[in-house]
Coordinates of C-alpha atoms and ligand atoms in Angstrom, one line a residue:
M1 CA 0.0 0.0 0.0
D2 CA 1.3 3.5 -0.8
K3 CA 1.2 5.9 2.0
N4 CA 0.5 9.4 0.7
D5 CA 2.2 11.0 3.6
L6 CA 5.3 9.1 4.8
I7 CA 7.8 10.3 7.3
I8 CA 11.3 8.8 7.4
R9 CA 13.6 9.7 10.3
V10 CA 17.3 8.9 9.9
A11 CA 19.2 9.2 13.2
G12 CA 22.8 8.6 14.3
E13 CA 26.0 10.4 15.2
G14 CA 27.3 13.7 13.7
G15 CA 30.0 12.7 11.2
E16 CA 28.3 9.5 10.1
G17 CA 26.5 11.1 7.2
V18 CA 23.0 11.2 8.6
I19 CA 22.3 14.6 7.1
S20 CA 23.5 13.5 3.7
T21 CA 21.3 10.5 3.8
G22 CA 18.2 12.6 4.7
D23 CA 19.1 15.1 2.0
L24 CA 19.4 12.5 -0.6
I25 CA 16.0 10.9 0.3
T26 CA 14.4 14.4 0.1
Q27 CA 15.9 15.3 -3.2
A28 CA 14.9 11.9 -4.7
C29 CA 11.3 12.4 -3.5
A30 CA 11.2 15.9 -4.7
R31 CA 12.5 15.0 -8.1
A32 CA 9.9 12.3 -8.4
G33 CA 7.3 15.1 -8.0
L34 CA 6.4 14.6 -4.3
E35 CA 5.8 17.5 -1.9
V36 CA 8.5 17.4 0.8
Y37 CA 9.0 19.1 4.2
T38 CA 12.1 18.3 6.2
F39 CA 13.4 18.9 9.6
K40 CA 17.0 18.3 10.8
T41 CA 18.7 18.8 14.1
F42 CA 22.4 18.2 14.8
P43 CA 24.9 19.0 17.5
A44 CA 27.1 22.1 17.8
E45 CA 30.2 19.8 17.5
I46 CA 31.5 18.9 14.0
K47 CA 31.9 15.2 15.0
G48 CA 29.9 13.2 17.6
G49 CA 26.6 13.9 19.3
Y50 CA 23.1 13.1 18.1
A51 CA 22.2 14.1 14.5
M52 CA 18.7 13.5 13.0
Y53 CA 17.1 14.3 9.7
Q54 CA 13.4 13.8 9.2
S55 CA 12.0 13.8 5.7
R56 CA 8.2 14.0 5.1
A57 CA 7.0 13.2 1.5
S58 CA 3.5 13.4 0.3
T59 CA 1.3 13.7 -2.7
E60 CA -0.5 16.6 -0.9
P61 CA 0.9 20.0 0.1
L62 CA 2.8 20.0 3.5
Y63 CA 3.1 22.7 6.1
N64 CA 5.2 21.1 8.8
Q65 CA 7.5 18.2 9.7
G66 CA 4.6 16.1 11.1
D67 CA 4.0 14.5 14.5
T68 CA 6.4 11.6 14.5
F69 CA 8.0 9.2 12.0
D70 CA 6.5 6.1 10.2
V71 CA 10.0 4.8 9.6
L72 CA 13.0 5.1 11.9
C73 CA 16.5 4.3 10.6
A74 CA 19.0 4.1 13.5
F75 CA 22.7 4.2 12.8
N76 CA 23.7 3.6 16.5
G77 CA 22.5 2.8 20.0
Q78 CA 22.0 6.4 21.0
A79 CA 19.7 7.1 18.1
Y80 CA 17.7 4.0 19.1
D81 CA 17.6 5.0 22.8
L82 CA 16.4 8.5 22.0
N83 CA 13.7 7.4 19.6
R84 CA 12.6 4.1 21.2
S85 CA 9.5 5.6 22.9
R86 CA 8.2 6.7 19.5
L87 CA 8.5 3.2 18.0
L88 CA 4.8 2.6 18.1
P89 CA 3.0 -0.6 16.8
G90 CA 2.9 -0.3 13.0
T91 CA 6.1 1.8 12.6
A92 CA 9.0 0.4 10.6
F93 CA 12.5 0.2 12.1
V94 CA 15.7 -0.1 10.1
Y95 CA 18.8 -0.5 12.2
D96 CA 22.5 -1.3 12.0
G97 CA 22.7 -5.0 13.0
P98 CA 24.0 -7.5 13.5
G99 CA 27.5 -6.0 14.0
G100 CA 26.3 -2.5 15.1
D101 CA 27.0 -1.0 18.5
F102 CA 23.6 -2.1 20.0
E103 CA 21.1 -4.9 20.1
P104 CA 17.6 -3.5 20.2
D105 CA 14.7 -5.0 22.2
V106 CA 12.2 -4.2 19.4
P107 CA 8.8 -3.2 20.9
P108 CA 5.9 -5.4 20.0
G109 CA 4.1 -4.6 16.7
V110 CA 7.1 -2.8 15.2
H111 CA 8.4 -4.0 11.8
A112 CA 12.1 -4.5 12.3
Y113 CA 14.7 -4.7 9.5
P114 CA 18.2 -5.4 10.7
I115 CA 20.7 -4.3 8.0
P116 CA 24.4 -4.9 8.8
M117 CA 25.4 -1.4 7.8
T118 CA 28.8 -1.3 9.6
V119 CA 29.8 -4.8 8.6
A120 CA 28.8 -4.3 5.0
A121 CA 30.5 -0.9 4.8
K122 CA 33.8 -2.4 6.2
E123 CA 33.5 -5.2 3.6
L124 CA 33.3 -2.6 0.9
G125 CA 36.5 -0.9 2.1
G126 CA 35.4 1.7 4.7
I127 CA 32.9 2.8 7.3
R128 CA 32.4 6.1 5.4
V129 CA 29.8 4.5 3.1
K130 CA 27.7 3.1 6.0
N131 CA 25.1 5.7 5.3
M132 CA 24.8 4.6 1.6
I133 CA 24.1 1.1 2.8
A134 CA 21.3 2.5 4.9
L135 CA 20.1 4.6 2.0
G136 CA 20.0 1.6 -0.3
A137 CA 18.0 -0.3 2.3
L138 CA 15.5 2.5 2.7
S139 CA 15.1 3.0 -1.0
Q140 CA 14.4 -0.7 -1.5
L141 CA 12.0 -1.1 1.5
F142 CA 10.0 2.1 1.1
N143 CA 10.1 2.8 -2.6
V144 CA 12.4 5.9 -2.3
P145 CA 12.9 6.4 -6.1
D146 CA 16.0 4.4 -7.1
L147 CA 17.1 6.0 -10.3
P148 CA 17.1 9.6 -9.2
L149 CA 18.9 8.5 -6.1
Q150 CA 21.8 7.1 -8.2
E151 CA 22.0 10.3 -10.1
I152 CA 21.9 12.4 -7.0
I153 CA 24.5 10.3 -5.3
T154 CA 26.8 10.8 -8.3
A155 CA 26.2 14.5 -8.4
K156 CA 26.7 14.9 -4.6
F157 CA 30.1 13.1 -4.4
A158 CA 31.4 14.1 -7.8
K159 CA 33.6 16.8 -6.3
K160 CA 35.3 14.2 -4.1
G161 CA 36.4 12.2 -7.2
P162 CA 35.2 9.2 -9.3
E163 CA 36.5 6.7 -6.8
V164 CA 34.3 8.1 -4.0
V165 CA 31.3 8.1 -6.4
E166 CA 31.9 4.5 -7.3
K167 CA 32.2 3.4 -3.7
N168 CA 29.0 5.1 -2.8
L169 CA 27.0 3.7 -5.7
T170 CA 28.3 0.2 -4.8
A171 CA 27.3 0.7 -1.2
F172 CA 23.9 1.9 -2.2
A173 CA 23.4 -1.2 -4.4
R174 CA 24.6 -3.4 -1.5
G175 CA 22.0 -1.8 0.8
R176 CA 19.3 -2.5 -1.7
E177 CA 20.4 -6.1 -1.9
L178 CA 20.5 -6.6 1.8
A179 CA 17.0 -5.2 2.2
A180 CA 15.6 -7.2 -0.7
A181 CA 16.7 -10.4 1.1
L182 CA 14.4 -9.5 4.1
P183 CA 10.7 -10.3 4.1
K184 CA 8.8 -6.9 4.0
T185 CA 6.2 -7.0 6.8
D186 CA 5.0 -3.4 6.8
P187 CA 2.6 -2.1 4.2
W188 CA 4.3 1.3 3.7
K189 CA 5.7 2.7 0.5
I190 CA 6.2 6.3 -0.5
G191 CA 3.3 7.4 -2.7
V192 CA 3.5 8.1 -6.4
P193 CA 2.4 11.6 -7.4
T194 CA -0.6 11.7 -9.8
K195 CA 0.4 15.1 -11.3
K196 CA 3.6 16.9 -12.0
S197 CA 3.8 20.3 -10.5
D198 CA 6.1 23.2 -11.5
S199 CA 7.9 23.4 -8.2
I200 CA 11.3 23.5 -6.6
V201 CA 12.7 22.4 -3.2
L202 CA 14.6 25.1 -1.2
S203 CA 15.7 25.5 2.4
G204 CA 14.6 28.5 4.4
N205 CA 18.1 30.0 4.3
D206 CA 18.5 29.6 0.6
A207 CA 15.1 31.1 0.0
V208 CA 16.1 34.2 2.0
G209 CA 19.2 34.6 -0.2
L210 CA 17.0 34.2 -3.3
G211 CA 14.5 36.7 -2.0
A212 CA 17.3 39.2 -1.4
I213 CA 18.7 38.7 -5.0
I214 CA 15.1 39.2 -6.4
A215 CA 14.7 42.4 -4.3
G216 CA 17.8 43.9 -6.0
L217 CA 20.4 43.3 -3.3
D218 CA 23.6 45.2 -4.1
F219 CA 25.6 44.7 -0.9
F220 CA 25.8 42.0 1.7
A221 CA 28.0 41.8 4.8
A222 CA 27.9 39.2 7.5
Y223 CA 29.9 37.3 10.0
P224 CA 29.3 33.5 9.9
I225 CA 27.0 32.2 12.6
T226 CA 24.8 29.1 13.0
P227 CA 22.0 28.8 11.8
A228 CA 22.3 31.8 9.5
T229 CA 25.5 31.1 7.6
E230 CA 23.9 29.4 4.6
I231 CA 22.3 32.7 3.7
A232 CA 25.7 34.2 3.2
R233 CA 26.8 31.1 1.3
Y234 CA 23.8 31.4 -1.1
V235 CA 24.4 35.1 -1.6
A236 CA 28.2 34.5 -2.2
R237 CA 27.3 32.1 -5.0
H238 CA 24.8 34.4 -6.8
L239 CA 25.5 38.1 -5.9
P240 CA 28.9 38.6 -7.6
K241 CA 27.4 37.3 -10.9
R242 CA 25.1 40.3 -11.0
G243 CA 27.8 42.8 -10.0
G244 CA 27.0 43.0 -6.2
T245 CA 29.5 42.9 -3.4
L246 CA 29.7 40.5 -0.4
I247 CA 32.0 41.0 2.5
Q248 CA 32.7 38.5 5.3
A249 CA 33.2 41.0 8.0
E250 CA 35.3 40.6 11.2
D251 CA 32.2 40.6 13.4
E252 CA 28.5 41.6 13.5
I253 CA 29.2 45.2 14.5
A254 CA 31.3 45.6 11.4
S255 CA 28.7 43.8 9.2
I256 CA 25.9 46.1 10.1
S257 CA 28.2 49.2 10.0
Q258 CA 29.2 48.2 6.4
V259 CA 25.5 47.7 5.5
L260 CA 24.7 51.2 6.7
G261 CA 27.7 52.6 4.7
A262 CA 26.5 50.9 1.5
S263 CA 22.9 52.0 2.1
F264 CA 24.1 55.6 2.7
A265 CA 25.8 55.3 -0.7
G266 CA 22.4 54.4 -2.3
K267 CA 22.7 50.7 -2.4
K268 CA 20.2 48.0 -1.2
A269 CA 22.1 46.3 1.6
M270 CA 21.5 43.5 4.0
T271 CA 23.1 41.4 6.7
A272 CA 22.1 38.0 8.2
T273 CA 22.8 36.8 11.7
S274 CA 21.4 34.9 14.7
G275 CA 20.6 36.1 18.2
P276 CA 24.1 36.7 19.6
G277 CA 25.0 38.6 16.5
L278 CA 21.8 40.7 16.6
A279 CA 22.6 41.5 20.3
L280 CA 25.9 43.0 19.1
M281 CA 24.2 45.1 16.4
G282 CA 22.0 47.0 18.9
E283 CA 24.0 50.2 18.7
M284 CA 24.0 50.3 14.9
L285 CA 20.3 49.5 14.7
G286 CA 19.9 52.8 16.6
M287 CA 22.2 54.5 14.0
S288 CA 20.0 53.1 11.2
F289 CA 16.8 54.5 12.8
M290 CA 18.4 57.8 13.8
S291 CA 20.1 58.5 10.5
E292 CA 17.1 57.2 8.6
T293 CA 19.3 54.8 6.6
P294 CA 17.5 51.8 5.2
S295 CA 18.8 48.4 6.4
V296 CA 17.7 44.9 6.2
V297 CA 18.8 42.6 9.0
V298 CA 17.8 38.9 8.9
N299 CA 17.8 37.1 12.3
V300 CA 17.7 33.4 12.1
Q301 CA 16.7 32.7 15.7
R302 CA 18.3 29.9 17.7
G303 CA 18.2 28.7 21.3
G304 CA 19.4 31.3 23.8
P305 CA 20.4 33.1 25.9
S306 CA 24.1 33.6 25.4
T307 CA 25.8 31.0 23.1
G308 CA 22.8 28.9 24.1
L309 CA 21.8 26.1 21.8
P310 CA 23.5 27.1 18.5
T311 CA 22.0 24.4 16.3
K312 CA 18.5 24.2 17.9
H313 CA 15.2 25.8 17.2
E314 CA 13.7 28.6 19.3
Q315 CA 11.5 31.7 18.7
S316 CA 12.9 33.7 21.5
D317 CA 14.3 36.9 19.9
L318 CA 11.1 38.9 19.7
F319 CA 11.9 41.1 22.7
L320 CA 15.4 41.7 21.3
S321 CA 14.2 42.3 17.8
I322 CA 11.5 44.8 18.7
F323 CA 13.3 46.7 21.4
G324 CA 17.0 45.8 21.2
S325 CA 18.9 49.1 21.2
H326 CA 19.1 52.1 23.5
G327 CA 16.9 55.1 23.6
D328 CA 13.5 55.1 21.9
C329 CA 14.5 53.2 18.7
G330 CA 11.9 52.3 16.1
R331 CA 12.0 49.6 13.4
I332 CA 9.9 47.2 11.4
V333 CA 9.9 43.6 12.4
L334 CA 8.6 40.8 10.0
S335 CA 8.5 37.1 10.6
V336 CA 8.4 34.3 8.0
E337 CA 6.2 31.3 8.2
G338 CA 7.8 29.0 5.6
V339 CA 10.1 28.8 2.7
E340 CA 7.8 30.6 0.3
D341 CA 7.6 33.5 2.8
C342 CA 11.4 33.5 3.0
I343 CA 11.4 34.8 -0.6
G344 CA 8.3 37.1 -0.5
L345 CA 8.9 38.7 2.9
T346 CA 12.6 39.2 2.2
V347 CA 11.5 41.2 -0.9
E348 CA 9.0 43.0 1.3
A349 CA 11.7 43.7 3.9
F350 CA 13.7 45.6 1.3
N351 CA 10.6 47.4 0.1
L352 CA 9.7 48.5 3.6
A353 CA 13.3 49.5 4.4
E354 CA 13.5 51.6 1.3
T355 CA 10.1 53.2 1.8
Y356 CA 10.4 54.0 5.5
Q357 CA 14.2 54.5 5.6
C358 CA 14.6 52.5 8.8
P359 CA 15.9 49.2 10.0
V360 CA 13.8 46.2 9.0
L361 CA 14.3 43.0 10.8
L362 CA 13.2 39.7 9.2
L363 CA 12.9 36.9 11.7
S364 CA 13.4 33.3 10.6
D365 CA 14.2 30.4 13.0
G366 CA 16.4 27.4 13.3
S367 CA 13.7 24.9 12.2
L368 CA 12.9 26.8 9.1
A369 CA 16.5 27.7 8.2
F370 CA 17.5 24.1 7.6
S371 CA 14.1 22.8 6.6
T372 CA 13.6 22.2 2.9
Q373 CA 10.1 22.5 1.4
T374 CA 8.5 22.2 -2.0
I375 CA 7.3 25.5 -3.2
P376 CA 5.9 26.7 -6.5
Y377 CA 8.6 27.8 -8.9
P378 CA 9.2 31.5 -8.0
D379 CA 8.8 34.1 -10.8
P380 CA 11.1 37.0 -10.0
A381 CA 9.0 39.3 -12.3
S382 CA 5.9 38.8 -10.1
Y383 CA 7.4 40.7 -7.1
K384 CA 6.9 44.4 -6.9
L385 CA 10.1 46.2 -6.0
V386 CA 10.3 49.6 -4.3
S387 CA 13.2 52.0 -4.2
R388 CA 13.7 54.9 -1.8
K389 CA 12.2 58.3 -2.4
R390 CA 15.1 60.3 -3.9
W391 CA 15.6 64.1 -3.9
D392 CA 14.4 65.7 -7.2
G393 CA 17.0 68.6 -7.0
K394 CA 14.3 71.3 -7.2
K395 CA 14.4 73.1 -3.8
A396 CA 17.4 73.5 -1.5
Y397 CA 18.2 70.1 0.0
Q398 CA 17.3 69.3 3.5
R399 CA 18.1 65.6 4.2
Y400 CA 15.6 65.4 7.1
A401 CA 12.9 67.7 5.9
I402 CA 9.7 67.1 7.7
T403 CA 7.2 66.2 5.0
D404 CA 3.5 65.3 5.0
D405 CA 4.2 61.6 5.4
F406 CA 7.4 62.3 7.5
I407 CA 9.5 60.6 4.9
S408 CA 12.4 62.8 3.6
P409 CA 13.8 62.3 0.1
M410 CA 17.4 61.0 0.1
A411 CA 20.2 62.2 -2.1
D412 CA 23.0 59.7 -3.0
P413 CA 26.5 60.9 -2.2
G414 CA 27.9 62.9 -5.1
T415 CA 24.5 64.3 -6.1
P416 CA 25.2 68.0 -6.8
G417 CA 23.6 70.1 -4.1
G418 CA 22.6 67.0 -2.1
M419 CA 25.6 67.0 0.3
H420 CA 24.5 66.1 3.8
I421 CA 25.6 64.5 7.1
A422 CA 24.0 61.3 8.2
T423 CA 24.8 61.1 11.8
G424 CA 23.8 59.2 14.9
L425 CA 23.8 62.5 16.8
E426 CA 20.4 64.2 17.1
H427 CA 20.2 66.6 14.2
D428 CA 17.9 69.2 12.6
Q429 CA 16.1 69.0 9.3
A430 CA 19.3 70.0 7.5
G431 CA 21.3 67.2 9.2
E432 CA 23.3 69.5 11.5
P433 CA 23.7 68.3 15.1
S434 CA 21.1 69.9 17.4
Y435 CA 20.3 69.0 20.9
T436 CA 17.5 71.4 21.8
A437 CA 14.4 70.0 23.5
A438 CA 12.1 71.2 20.7
N439 CA 14.2 69.8 18.0
H440 CA 14.6 66.3 19.6
E441 CA 10.9 66.1 20.3
A442 CA 10.1 67.1 16.7
M443 CA 12.6 64.7 15.1
Q444 CA 11.7 61.7 17.3
A445 CA 8.0 62.4 16.4
K446 CA 9.0 62.5 12.7
R447 CA 10.9 59.2 12.8
F448 CA 8.1 57.4 14.6
R449 CA 5.1 59.0 12.9
K450 CA 6.4 57.8 9.5
L451 CA 6.0 54.2 10.8
D452 CA 2.3 54.8 11.6
A453 CA 1.5 54.0 7.9
V454 CA 3.2 50.6 8.0
V455 CA 0.2 48.7 9.4
K456 CA -2.1 50.4 6.8
N457 CA 0.1 49.8 3.8
F458 CA 1.3 46.3 4.4
A459 CA -1.0 43.3 4.7
P460 CA 0.1 42.3 8.1
V461 CA -1.9 39.2 9.2
E462 CA -3.7 36.2 7.9
V463 CA -6.9 35.0 9.6
D464 CA -7.8 31.4 9.0
G465 CA -11.6 30.9 9.4
E466 CA -14.6 33.1 9.5
G467 CA -17.3 34.2 12.0
E468 CA -17.4 33.3 15.7
S469 CA -15.4 30.4 17.1
D470 CA -14.8 28.7 20.4
L471 CA -11.0 28.9 20.2
G472 CA -8.6 31.2 18.4
I473 CA -5.0 30.0 18.0
I474 CA -2.4 32.7 17.4
A475 CA 1.0 31.7 16.1
W476 CA 4.0 33.3 14.4
G477 CA 7.1 32.0 12.5
S478 CA 7.3 28.4 11.5
T479 CA 4.8 27.5 14.3
I480 CA 2.1 28.7 11.9
G481 CA 2.6 25.7 9.6
V482 CA 2.0 23.4 12.6
V483 CA -1.1 25.3 13.7
R484 CA -2.5 25.1 10.1
E485 CA -2.4 21.3 10.2
A486 CA -3.7 21.2 13.8
I487 CA -6.7 23.4 12.9
A488 CA -7.5 21.2 9.9
R489 CA -7.5 18.1 12.2
L490 CA -9.6 19.9 14.9
R491 CA -12.2 21.0 12.3
A492 CA -12.4 17.5 10.9
E493 CA -13.5 16.5 14.4
G494 CA -16.1 19.3 14.5
V495 CA -14.2 21.7 16.8
S496 CA -14.9 25.4 16.1
V497 CA -11.5 27.0 15.8
K498 CA -9.8 29.9 14.0
G499 CA -6.1 30.8 13.4
F500 CA -4.4 34.2 13.5
Y501 CA -1.0 34.4 11.8
P502 CA 0.8 37.7 12.0
K503 CA 3.7 38.3 9.6
L504 CA 4.2 41.9 10.7
M505 CA 5.3 41.7 14.3
W506 CA 6.1 45.4 14.8
P507 CA 4.5 47.9 14.6
M508 CA 1.7 45.7 16.0
P509 CA -1.5 45.4 13.9
V510 CA -3.6 46.1 17.0
E511 CA -7.0 46.4 15.3
Q512 CA -6.6 43.1 13.6
Y513 CA -5.7 41.4 16.9
E514 CA -8.6 42.9 18.7
A515 CA -11.1 42.0 15.9
F516 CA -9.8 38.4 16.0
G517 CA -10.0 38.3 19.8
A518 CA -13.6 39.6 19.7
S519 CA -14.6 36.7 17.4
C520 CA -13.2 33.9 19.7
R521 CA -14.5 32.7 23.0
K522 CA -10.9 31.8 24.1
T523 CA -7.5 32.6 22.6
V524 CA -4.1 31.0 23.0
V525 CA -0.7 31.9 21.7
A526 CA 1.6 29.0 20.8
E527 CA 5.3 29.9 20.5
V528 CA 8.7 28.2 21.1
N529 CA 10.2 30.3 23.9
F530 CA 10.1 30.3 27.7
L531 CA 8.6 33.7 28.4
G532 CA 5.7 33.7 26.0
Q533 CA 7.1 36.8 24.2
L534 CA 4.4 37.4 21.7
A535 CA 1.7 36.7 24.3
H536 CA 3.4 39.4 26.4
F537 CA 3.2 42.0 23.6
I538 CA -0.4 41.1 22.9
R539 CA -1.3 41.7 26.5
A540 CA 0.6 44.9 26.6
E541 CA -0.7 46.4 23.3
T542 CA -4.2 45.0 22.7
N543 CA -7.3 44.2 24.8
L544 CA -6.8 40.4 24.4
R545 CA -5.8 38.3 27.3
P546 CA -4.7 35.1 25.6
E547 CA -3.4 32.0 27.3
S548 CA 0.2 31.4 26.6
Y549 CA 1.3 27.9 25.4
T550 CA 5.1 27.7 25.3
I551 CA 7.8 25.0 24.8
C552 CA 11.5 25.5 24.6
G553 CA 13.2 22.1 24.2
G554 CA 15.1 23.0 21.0
L555 CA 12.4 21.4 18.9
P556 CA 9.3 22.8 17.1
F557 CA 5.7 22.0 18.1
T558 CA 4.0 19.1 16.4
P559 CA 0.4 19.3 15.2
A560 CA -0.6 16.7 17.8
M561 CA 0.6 19.0 20.6
I562 CA -1.5 21.9 19.4
V563 CA -4.6 19.6 19.0
G564 CA -4.0 18.4 22.6
K565 CA -3.8 21.9 23.9
A566 CA -6.9 23.0 22.1
K567 CA -8.9 20.1 23.4
E568 CA -7.7 20.8 27.0
M569 CA -8.8 24.4 26.7
L570 CA -12.2 23.5 25.4
K571 CA -13.0 20.8 27.9
Ligands
COA601 N1 31.0 9.4 1.3 C1 31.8 10.5 1.3 N2 31.6 11.6 2.1 C2 30.5 11.6 2.8 C3 29.6 10.5 2.9 C4 29.9 9.4 2.1 N3 29.2 8.3 2.1 N4 28.6 10.8 3.7 C5 28.8 12.0 4.1 N5 29.9 12.5 3.6 C6 30.5 13.8 3.9 C7 29.5 14.9 3.5 O1 29.6 15.2 2.1 C8 30.0 16.0 4.4 O2 31.2 16.5 3.8 P1 31.3 18.1 3.3 O3 31.3 18.8 4.6 O4 32.5 18.1 2.5 O5 30.0 18.4 2.5 C9 30.5 15.3 5.6 O6 30.8 14.0 5.2 C10 29.5 15.3 6.8 O7 28.4 14.6 6.4 P2 26.9 15.1 6.6 O8 26.0 14.0 6.1 O9 26.7 16.4 5.9 O10 26.7 15.4 8.1 P3 26.6 14.4 9.4 O11 25.2 13.8 9.5 O12 27.7 13.5 9.4 O13 26.7 15.4 10.6 C11 27.3 17.7 11.2 C12 27.8 16.3 10.7 C13 26.5 18.4 10.1 C14 26.4 17.5 12.4 C15 28.5 18.5 11.6 O14 29.5 18.4 10.7 C16 28.2 20.0 11.8 O15 28.3 20.7 10.8 N6 27.8 20.4 13.0 C17 27.3 21.7 13.3 C18 28.5 22.6 13.6 C19 27.9 24.0 14.0 O16 27.3 24.6 13.2 N7 28.2 24.4 15.2 C20 27.7 25.6 15.8 C21 28.9 26.5 16.0 S1 28.3 27.9 16.8

């Protein structure tokens, strides 16, 4: 029987090639035309520690990584121990044995497939190809498309030389043979898509890079930090081809300073970082707001505080993103739901930065950064691009002229008559330093009043459902995809439930929150942090008093958790 929605989890030790195995399964399924959604988690160490890659493939659209796996492939005893409680009757279990480092006591009702991965890899000349033995077995047992896999293996290892490719293909074939010799007792096979769609598979980080390129990125500076580095890697591959500049700066303070310099020079500029890097950028975010210099800062959130959990998922930088800086410092904060948003909202981040001449923070998270999803093939021409209001040279130039919409035209350096100072010191309309009470009050009002229009001009939220309902679930970031599926399940059981998904986190779309709250008997905010950060802002800024549902174990919610919480609240 084909299972239209199959989840395969590969787990083992960092360095054993777990991530490559999951990636190859995903690529093969995507190439075969299946929808995919993946989740991976790995240790902060380069070698050792628990690594896991979960690949969900379906003939239907997917919005999250699912509840739990249908198939577990364990490379070692630790992977088995950590996942044993989820080996429910009916699940399939592929493991390294005999000859692995553990002997499992397989729970009743589980379909077990021992594959001597270590032994077979050694027979073929090296433990390195253990993962390809496993991949071959998974391909044979669960119908992971064989031919694309061989092509993808060849492409993946081509840069390591023909000998490595050959060894891996041999190991893959051996894995298939070993599995074919076992009786298949479970009914599961990956589904076969009925229609071909015009789609691609991208990770959240790559999609942010693509969005920036589509938006017309000219300049990118960043300091490498997990889980944001892949954005820089993507931009490094594509920006130079279109004449742009990328700098790996010495730290995050330098990165954002360079971004502001490039933006002052009239260029569209961006940096990408994670929480610790954003914390360092606080001073220069103030500079961006004070000097009204557009900047785009991507923050791929990870577990904190401090160095925290560098490779783990968390949504805990909302406080930092909205208020991180000194003085009264404004900005716009957006948050992406999934890979498609990573393109569209990155373009939007540039448009907003250019329009409002301020810092725009785009929040992604660890789960989404590494997660790959199938999305419709993006059409760059379909995105509207906005450039800053530039000085027309007619009247004498005042860089910070107070206009009707509080947005002052900018003059690029070198524009005759457009010379001005962009300074972090308080200044008057001409840009000259000025510390009088009246001036500071007028200029702060100017800088904040221009942001009043953001909520009106940018579609800030999505409401899932109409009319009155018993429960309203509010979610942001990648938690939205989980809530979408939970709501579908609840509705299938007759529960009256609505969803509220803000993409504009700041300024807060207060009216939309309050209208949603008024239509729900109870409300809850689901988010992956300890303090309930969005719930805090909702209580502070709106008339809603939602319950806060938080977790912070380094992993995202599952749809089942949201369903359970909803039922508990409606009891
Ligand atoms: N034959 C040849 N090479 C193989 C192979 C095979 N059968 N299987 C995997 N490899 C290679 C991969 O190509 C990869 O090499 P590359 O780095 O040159 O691309 C390497 O072995 C690692 O394999 P991979 O499958 O990608 O990862 P893994 O499951 O073994 O886990 C990580 C290793 C990803 C956990 C670890 O290397 C890592 O990067 N940890 C995170 C570090 C970090 O970000 N720390 C935070 C600092 S703040």
